[in-house]
GROMACS .gro file of C-alpha atoms in nm:
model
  264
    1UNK     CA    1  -2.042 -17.956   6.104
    2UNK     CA    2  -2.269 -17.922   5.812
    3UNK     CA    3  -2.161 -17.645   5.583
    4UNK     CA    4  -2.387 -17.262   5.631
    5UNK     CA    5  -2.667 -17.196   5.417
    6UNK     CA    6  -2.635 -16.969   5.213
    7UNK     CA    7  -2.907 -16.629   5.205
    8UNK     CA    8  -2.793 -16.427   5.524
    9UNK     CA    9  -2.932 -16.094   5.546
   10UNK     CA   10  -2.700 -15.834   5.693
   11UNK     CA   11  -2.964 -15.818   6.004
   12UNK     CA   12  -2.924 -16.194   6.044
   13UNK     CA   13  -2.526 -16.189   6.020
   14UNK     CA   14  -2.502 -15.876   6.245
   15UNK     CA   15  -2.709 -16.007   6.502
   16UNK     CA   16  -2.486 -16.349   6.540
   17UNK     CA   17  -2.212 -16.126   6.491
   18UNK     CA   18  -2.309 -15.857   6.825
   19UNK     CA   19  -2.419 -16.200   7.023
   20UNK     CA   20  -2.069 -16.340   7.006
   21UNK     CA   21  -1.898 -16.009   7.060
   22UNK     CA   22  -2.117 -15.941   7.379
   23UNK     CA   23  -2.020 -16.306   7.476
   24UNK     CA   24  -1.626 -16.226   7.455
   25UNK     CA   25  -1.662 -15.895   7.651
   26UNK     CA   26  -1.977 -16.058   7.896
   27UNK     CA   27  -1.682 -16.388   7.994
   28UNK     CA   28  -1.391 -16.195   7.940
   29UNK     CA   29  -1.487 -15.889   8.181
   30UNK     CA   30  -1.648 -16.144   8.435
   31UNK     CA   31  -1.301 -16.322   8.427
   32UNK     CA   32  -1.077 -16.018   8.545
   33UNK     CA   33  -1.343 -15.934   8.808
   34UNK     CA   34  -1.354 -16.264   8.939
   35UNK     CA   35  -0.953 -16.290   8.980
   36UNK     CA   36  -0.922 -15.914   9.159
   37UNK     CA   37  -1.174 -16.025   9.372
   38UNK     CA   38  -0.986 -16.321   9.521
   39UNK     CA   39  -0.837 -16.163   9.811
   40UNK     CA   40  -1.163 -16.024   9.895
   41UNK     CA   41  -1.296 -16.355  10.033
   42UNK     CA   42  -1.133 -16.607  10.266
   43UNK     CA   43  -0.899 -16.926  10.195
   44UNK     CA   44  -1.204 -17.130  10.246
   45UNK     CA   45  -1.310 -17.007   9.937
   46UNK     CA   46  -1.102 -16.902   9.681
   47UNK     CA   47  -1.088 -17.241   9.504
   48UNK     CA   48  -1.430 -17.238   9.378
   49UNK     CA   49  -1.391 -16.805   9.296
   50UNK     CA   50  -1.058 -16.947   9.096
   51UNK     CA   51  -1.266 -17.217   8.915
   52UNK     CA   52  -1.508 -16.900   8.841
   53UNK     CA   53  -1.258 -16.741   8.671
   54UNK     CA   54  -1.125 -17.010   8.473
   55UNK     CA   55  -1.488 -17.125   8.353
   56UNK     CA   56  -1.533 -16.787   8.184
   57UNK     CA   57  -1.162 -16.778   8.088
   58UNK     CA   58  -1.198 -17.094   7.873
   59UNK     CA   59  -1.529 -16.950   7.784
   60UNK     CA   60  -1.369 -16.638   7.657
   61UNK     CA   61  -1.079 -16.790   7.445
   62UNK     CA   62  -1.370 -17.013   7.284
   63UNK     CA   63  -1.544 -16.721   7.198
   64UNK     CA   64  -1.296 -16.558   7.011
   65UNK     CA   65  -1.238 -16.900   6.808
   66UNK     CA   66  -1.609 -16.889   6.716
   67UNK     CA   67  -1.629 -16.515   6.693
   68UNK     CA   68  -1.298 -16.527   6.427
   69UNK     CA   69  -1.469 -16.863   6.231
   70UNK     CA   70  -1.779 -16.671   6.187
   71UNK     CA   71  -1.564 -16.383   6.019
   72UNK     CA   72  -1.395 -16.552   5.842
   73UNK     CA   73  -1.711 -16.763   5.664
   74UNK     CA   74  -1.822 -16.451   5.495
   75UNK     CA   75  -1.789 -16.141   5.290
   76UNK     CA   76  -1.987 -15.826   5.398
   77UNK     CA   77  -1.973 -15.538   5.149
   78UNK     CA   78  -2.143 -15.236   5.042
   79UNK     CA   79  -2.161 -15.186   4.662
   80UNK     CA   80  -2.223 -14.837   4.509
   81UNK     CA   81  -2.385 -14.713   4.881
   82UNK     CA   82  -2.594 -14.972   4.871
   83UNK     CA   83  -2.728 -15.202   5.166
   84UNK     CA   84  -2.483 -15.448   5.312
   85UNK     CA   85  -2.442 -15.806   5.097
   86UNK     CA   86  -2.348 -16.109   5.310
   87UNK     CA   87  -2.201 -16.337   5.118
   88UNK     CA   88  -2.048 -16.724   5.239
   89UNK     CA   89  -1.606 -16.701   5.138
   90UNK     CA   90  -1.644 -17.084   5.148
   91UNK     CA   91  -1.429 -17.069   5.501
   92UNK     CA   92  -1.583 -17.379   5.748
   93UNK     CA   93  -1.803 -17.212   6.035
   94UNK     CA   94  -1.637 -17.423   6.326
   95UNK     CA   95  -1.931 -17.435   6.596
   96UNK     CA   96  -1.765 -17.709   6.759
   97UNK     CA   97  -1.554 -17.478   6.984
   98UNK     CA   98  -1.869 -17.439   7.187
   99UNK     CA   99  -1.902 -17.839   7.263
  100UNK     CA  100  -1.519 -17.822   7.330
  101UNK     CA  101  -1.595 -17.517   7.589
  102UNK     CA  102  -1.911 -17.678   7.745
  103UNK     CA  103  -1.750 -18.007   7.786
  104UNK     CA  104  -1.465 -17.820   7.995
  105UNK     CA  105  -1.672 -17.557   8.165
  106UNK     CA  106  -2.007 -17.695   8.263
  107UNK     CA  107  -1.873 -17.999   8.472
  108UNK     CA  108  -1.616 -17.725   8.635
  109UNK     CA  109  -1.946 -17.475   8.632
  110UNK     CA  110  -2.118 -17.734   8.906
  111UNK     CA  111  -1.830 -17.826   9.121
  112UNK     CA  112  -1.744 -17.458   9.167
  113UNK     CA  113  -2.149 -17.478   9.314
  114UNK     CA  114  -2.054 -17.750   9.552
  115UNK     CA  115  -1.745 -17.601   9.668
  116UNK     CA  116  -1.891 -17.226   9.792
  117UNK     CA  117  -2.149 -17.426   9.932
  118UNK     CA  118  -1.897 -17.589  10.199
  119UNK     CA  119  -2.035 -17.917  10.255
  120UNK     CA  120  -1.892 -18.176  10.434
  121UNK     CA  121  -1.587 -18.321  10.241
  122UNK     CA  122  -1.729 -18.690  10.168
  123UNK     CA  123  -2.019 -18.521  10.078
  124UNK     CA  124  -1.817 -18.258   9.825
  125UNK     CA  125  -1.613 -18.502   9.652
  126UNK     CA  126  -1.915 -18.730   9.571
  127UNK     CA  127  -2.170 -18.468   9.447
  128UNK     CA  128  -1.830 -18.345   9.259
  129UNK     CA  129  -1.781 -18.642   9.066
  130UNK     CA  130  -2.148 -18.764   9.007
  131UNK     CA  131  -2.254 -18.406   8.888
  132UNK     CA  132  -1.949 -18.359   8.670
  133UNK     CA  133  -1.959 -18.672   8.489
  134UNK     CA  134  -2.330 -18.627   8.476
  135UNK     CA  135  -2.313 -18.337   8.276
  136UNK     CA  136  -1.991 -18.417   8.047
  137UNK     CA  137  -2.181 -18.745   7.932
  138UNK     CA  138  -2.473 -18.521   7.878
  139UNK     CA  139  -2.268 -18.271   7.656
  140UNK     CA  140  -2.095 -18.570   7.477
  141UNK     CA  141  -2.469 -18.710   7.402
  142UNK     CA  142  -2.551 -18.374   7.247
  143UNK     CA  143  -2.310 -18.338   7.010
  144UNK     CA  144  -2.368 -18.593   6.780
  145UNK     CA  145  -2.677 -18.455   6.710
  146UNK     CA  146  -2.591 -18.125   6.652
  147UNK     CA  147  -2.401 -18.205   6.347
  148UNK     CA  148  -2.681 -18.444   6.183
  149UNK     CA  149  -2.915 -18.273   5.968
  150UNK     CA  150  -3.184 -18.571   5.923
  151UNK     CA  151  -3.442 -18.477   6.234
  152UNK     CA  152  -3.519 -18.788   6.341
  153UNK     CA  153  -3.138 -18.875   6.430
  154UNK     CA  154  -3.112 -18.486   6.587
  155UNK     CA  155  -3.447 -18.612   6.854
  156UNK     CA  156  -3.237 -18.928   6.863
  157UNK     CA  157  -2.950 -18.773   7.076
  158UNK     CA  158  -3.126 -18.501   7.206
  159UNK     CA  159  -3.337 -18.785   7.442
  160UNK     CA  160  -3.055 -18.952   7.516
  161UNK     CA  161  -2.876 -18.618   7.620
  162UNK     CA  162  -3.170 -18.552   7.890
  163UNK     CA  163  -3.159 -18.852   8.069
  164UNK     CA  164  -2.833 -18.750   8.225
  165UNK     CA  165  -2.932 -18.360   8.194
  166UNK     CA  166  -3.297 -18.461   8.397
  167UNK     CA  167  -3.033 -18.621   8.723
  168UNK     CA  168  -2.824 -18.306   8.723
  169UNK     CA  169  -3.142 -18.036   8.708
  170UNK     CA  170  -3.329 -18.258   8.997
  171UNK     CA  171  -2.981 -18.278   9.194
  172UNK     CA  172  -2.941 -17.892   9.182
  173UNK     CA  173  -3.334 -17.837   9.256
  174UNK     CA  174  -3.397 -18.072   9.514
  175UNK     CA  175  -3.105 -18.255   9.636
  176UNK     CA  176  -2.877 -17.949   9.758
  177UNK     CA  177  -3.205 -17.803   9.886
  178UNK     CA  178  -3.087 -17.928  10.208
  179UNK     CA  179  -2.729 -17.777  10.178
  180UNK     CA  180  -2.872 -17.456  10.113
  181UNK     CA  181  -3.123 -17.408  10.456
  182UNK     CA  182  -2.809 -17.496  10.628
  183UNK     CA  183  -2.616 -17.201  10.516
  184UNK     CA  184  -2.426 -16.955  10.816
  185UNK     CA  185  -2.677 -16.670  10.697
  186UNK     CA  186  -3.036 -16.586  10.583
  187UNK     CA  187  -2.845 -16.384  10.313
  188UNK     CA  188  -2.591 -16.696  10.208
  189UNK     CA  189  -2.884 -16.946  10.189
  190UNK     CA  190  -3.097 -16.700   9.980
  191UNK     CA  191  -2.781 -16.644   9.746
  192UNK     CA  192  -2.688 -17.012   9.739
  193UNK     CA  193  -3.080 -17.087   9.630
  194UNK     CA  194  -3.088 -16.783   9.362
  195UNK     CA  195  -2.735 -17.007   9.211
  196UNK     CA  196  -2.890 -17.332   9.214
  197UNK     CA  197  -3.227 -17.166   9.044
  198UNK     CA  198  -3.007 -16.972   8.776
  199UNK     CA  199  -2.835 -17.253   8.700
  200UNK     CA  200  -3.156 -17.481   8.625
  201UNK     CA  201  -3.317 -17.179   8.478
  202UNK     CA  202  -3.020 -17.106   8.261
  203UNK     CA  203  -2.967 -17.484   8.160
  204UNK     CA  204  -3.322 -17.532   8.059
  205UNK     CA  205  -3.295 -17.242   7.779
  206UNK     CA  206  -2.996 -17.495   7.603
  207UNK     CA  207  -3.275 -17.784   7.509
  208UNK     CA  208  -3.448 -17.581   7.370
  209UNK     CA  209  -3.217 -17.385   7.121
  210UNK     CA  210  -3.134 -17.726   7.058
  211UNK     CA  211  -3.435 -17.771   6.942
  212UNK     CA  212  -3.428 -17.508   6.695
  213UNK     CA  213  -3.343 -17.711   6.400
  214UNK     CA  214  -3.496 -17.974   6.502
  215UNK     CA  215  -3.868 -17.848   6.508
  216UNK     CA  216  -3.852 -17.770   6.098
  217UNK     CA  217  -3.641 -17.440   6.134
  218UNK     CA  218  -3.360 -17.440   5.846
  219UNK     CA  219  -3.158 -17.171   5.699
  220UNK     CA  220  -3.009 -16.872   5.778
  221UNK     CA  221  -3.285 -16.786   6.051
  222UNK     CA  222  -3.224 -17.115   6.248
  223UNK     CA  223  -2.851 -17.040   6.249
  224UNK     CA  224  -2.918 -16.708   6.348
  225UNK     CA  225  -3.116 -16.803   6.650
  226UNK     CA  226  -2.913 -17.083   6.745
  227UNK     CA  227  -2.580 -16.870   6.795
  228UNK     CA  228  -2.775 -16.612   6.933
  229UNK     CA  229  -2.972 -16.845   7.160
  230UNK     CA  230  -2.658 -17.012   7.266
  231UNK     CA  231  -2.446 -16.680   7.328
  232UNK     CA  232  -2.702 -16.541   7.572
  233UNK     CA  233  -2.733 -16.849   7.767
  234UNK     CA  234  -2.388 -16.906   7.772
  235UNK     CA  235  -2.341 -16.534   7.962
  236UNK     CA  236  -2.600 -16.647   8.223
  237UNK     CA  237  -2.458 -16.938   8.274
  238UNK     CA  238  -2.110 -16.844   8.339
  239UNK     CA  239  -2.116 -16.494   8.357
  240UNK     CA  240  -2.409 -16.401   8.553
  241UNK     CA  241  -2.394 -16.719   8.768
  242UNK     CA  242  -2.034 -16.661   8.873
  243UNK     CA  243  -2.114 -16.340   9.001
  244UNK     CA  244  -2.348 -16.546   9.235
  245UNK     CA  245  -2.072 -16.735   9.314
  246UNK     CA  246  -1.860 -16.460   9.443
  247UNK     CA  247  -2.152 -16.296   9.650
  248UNK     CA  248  -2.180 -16.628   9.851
  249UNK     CA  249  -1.820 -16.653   9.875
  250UNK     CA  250  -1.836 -16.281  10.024
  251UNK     CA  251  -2.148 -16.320  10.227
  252UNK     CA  252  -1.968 -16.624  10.392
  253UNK     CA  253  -1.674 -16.473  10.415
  254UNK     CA  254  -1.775 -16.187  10.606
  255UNK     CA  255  -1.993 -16.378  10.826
  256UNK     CA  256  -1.699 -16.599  10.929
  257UNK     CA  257  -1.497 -16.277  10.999
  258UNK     CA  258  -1.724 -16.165  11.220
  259UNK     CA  259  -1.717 -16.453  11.382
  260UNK     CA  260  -1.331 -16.454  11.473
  261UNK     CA  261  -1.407 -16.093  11.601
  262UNK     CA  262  -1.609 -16.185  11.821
  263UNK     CA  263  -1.499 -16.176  12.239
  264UNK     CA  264  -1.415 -16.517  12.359
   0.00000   0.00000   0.00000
């Protein structure tokens, strides 16, 4: 990574520093909630609430490691009871941990999708594999880019990056439109829609923080909005979505209860 610029502002500093301390709390509070809720839902089920958990997990434990590397790049004092100076300790800023994190979670992020969604097991395993190496190559195509300074080699890998990106957005938009109508409840199909629309929705706000630095924005404020940018989509992504994720599993769950109390 290229090193920080130097000329934070306290307000600029603070506000990275809040975003990745709401991130920790956002994945690790969603984590523990996602876990108690396990026996909550049938066996069908608890795979893909499990793979909830364990997105935001690794999420959490890559906050921290991004949260602690920010801390430790600078020096925040108050001289005399005067304002807050941010100053760089010459510590690296190691933003890599989030390419690390997506290139775990956001392959894991789409199978636990297909697996609430209970399709038919051919069906599962192929959307499973396409979809997750779909959007590992498209993290691994971003990353190159991130690190590159020059603009024209930063629009370089940021095309590339979409091409695999554009398959997984019209998958989850049109191809598991299908899947959806054919859910066991108006309430389940609704749910499983409001996931597949979150998910484009939230993925479509990462292009564009992308493109933060790459439209002319340098300094501190580009930094600034790219960790903050990131952080927020990060908790709607994970966060947000696996709560989706367990209100399917518990709509389906309780309609297939039902169903087994029913008179024969």
């Amino acid at each position: 990574m290229a090193p920080l610029p130097d000329g934070f502002s306290y307000a600029e500093w603070n506000a990275t520093y809040n975003a990745l301390s709401f991130g920790i709390a956002a994945m690790g509070s969603a984590t523990i909630f996602f876990w108690l809720q396990l026996p909550n839902v049938t066996k069908n089920y608890r795979t893909a609430l499990t793979i909830t958990g364990i997105v935001t997990l690794i999420a959490t434990y890559h906050y921290i490691r991004i949260f602690n590397s920010w801390s430790e790049a600078f020096t925040v004092a108050s001289k005399d009871g005067g304002d807050y100076t941010v100053q760089l300790t010459g510590a690296p800023f190691n933003d890599g941990y989030r390419y690390v994190d997506w290139l775990l979670t956001v392959p894991l992020l789409l199978i636990e999708l297909i697996l609430v969604m209970k399709l038919p097991q051919a069906e599962t395993v192929n959307l499973s594999w396409k979809l997750g190496l779909a959007s590992a190559l498209m993290v691994a195509l971003g990353y190159p880019g991130e690190i590159q300074e020059d603009l024209s080699v930063r629009w370089f890998w940021w095309c590339l990056s979409m091409i695999p990106f554009c398959y997984v957005v019209f998958t989850l938009a049109v191809g598991l439109a299908e899947a959806t109508s054919k859910q066991p409840s108006p309430a389940a199909a609704s749910l499983a829609s409001a996931a597949r629309y979150l998910t484009v929705l939230s993925w479509c706000t990462y292009p564009f923080v992308y493109m933060v630095k790459s439209v002319g924005l340098a300094g501190p404020a580009a930094t600034m909005y790219e960790q903050v940018g990131y952080s927020l989509a990060d908790v709607l992504a994970k966060a947000v979505f696996g709560v989706l994720i367990w209100a399917i599993a518990a709509e389906k769950s309780a309609v297939e209860e039902s169903g087994k109390l029913l008179p024969k």
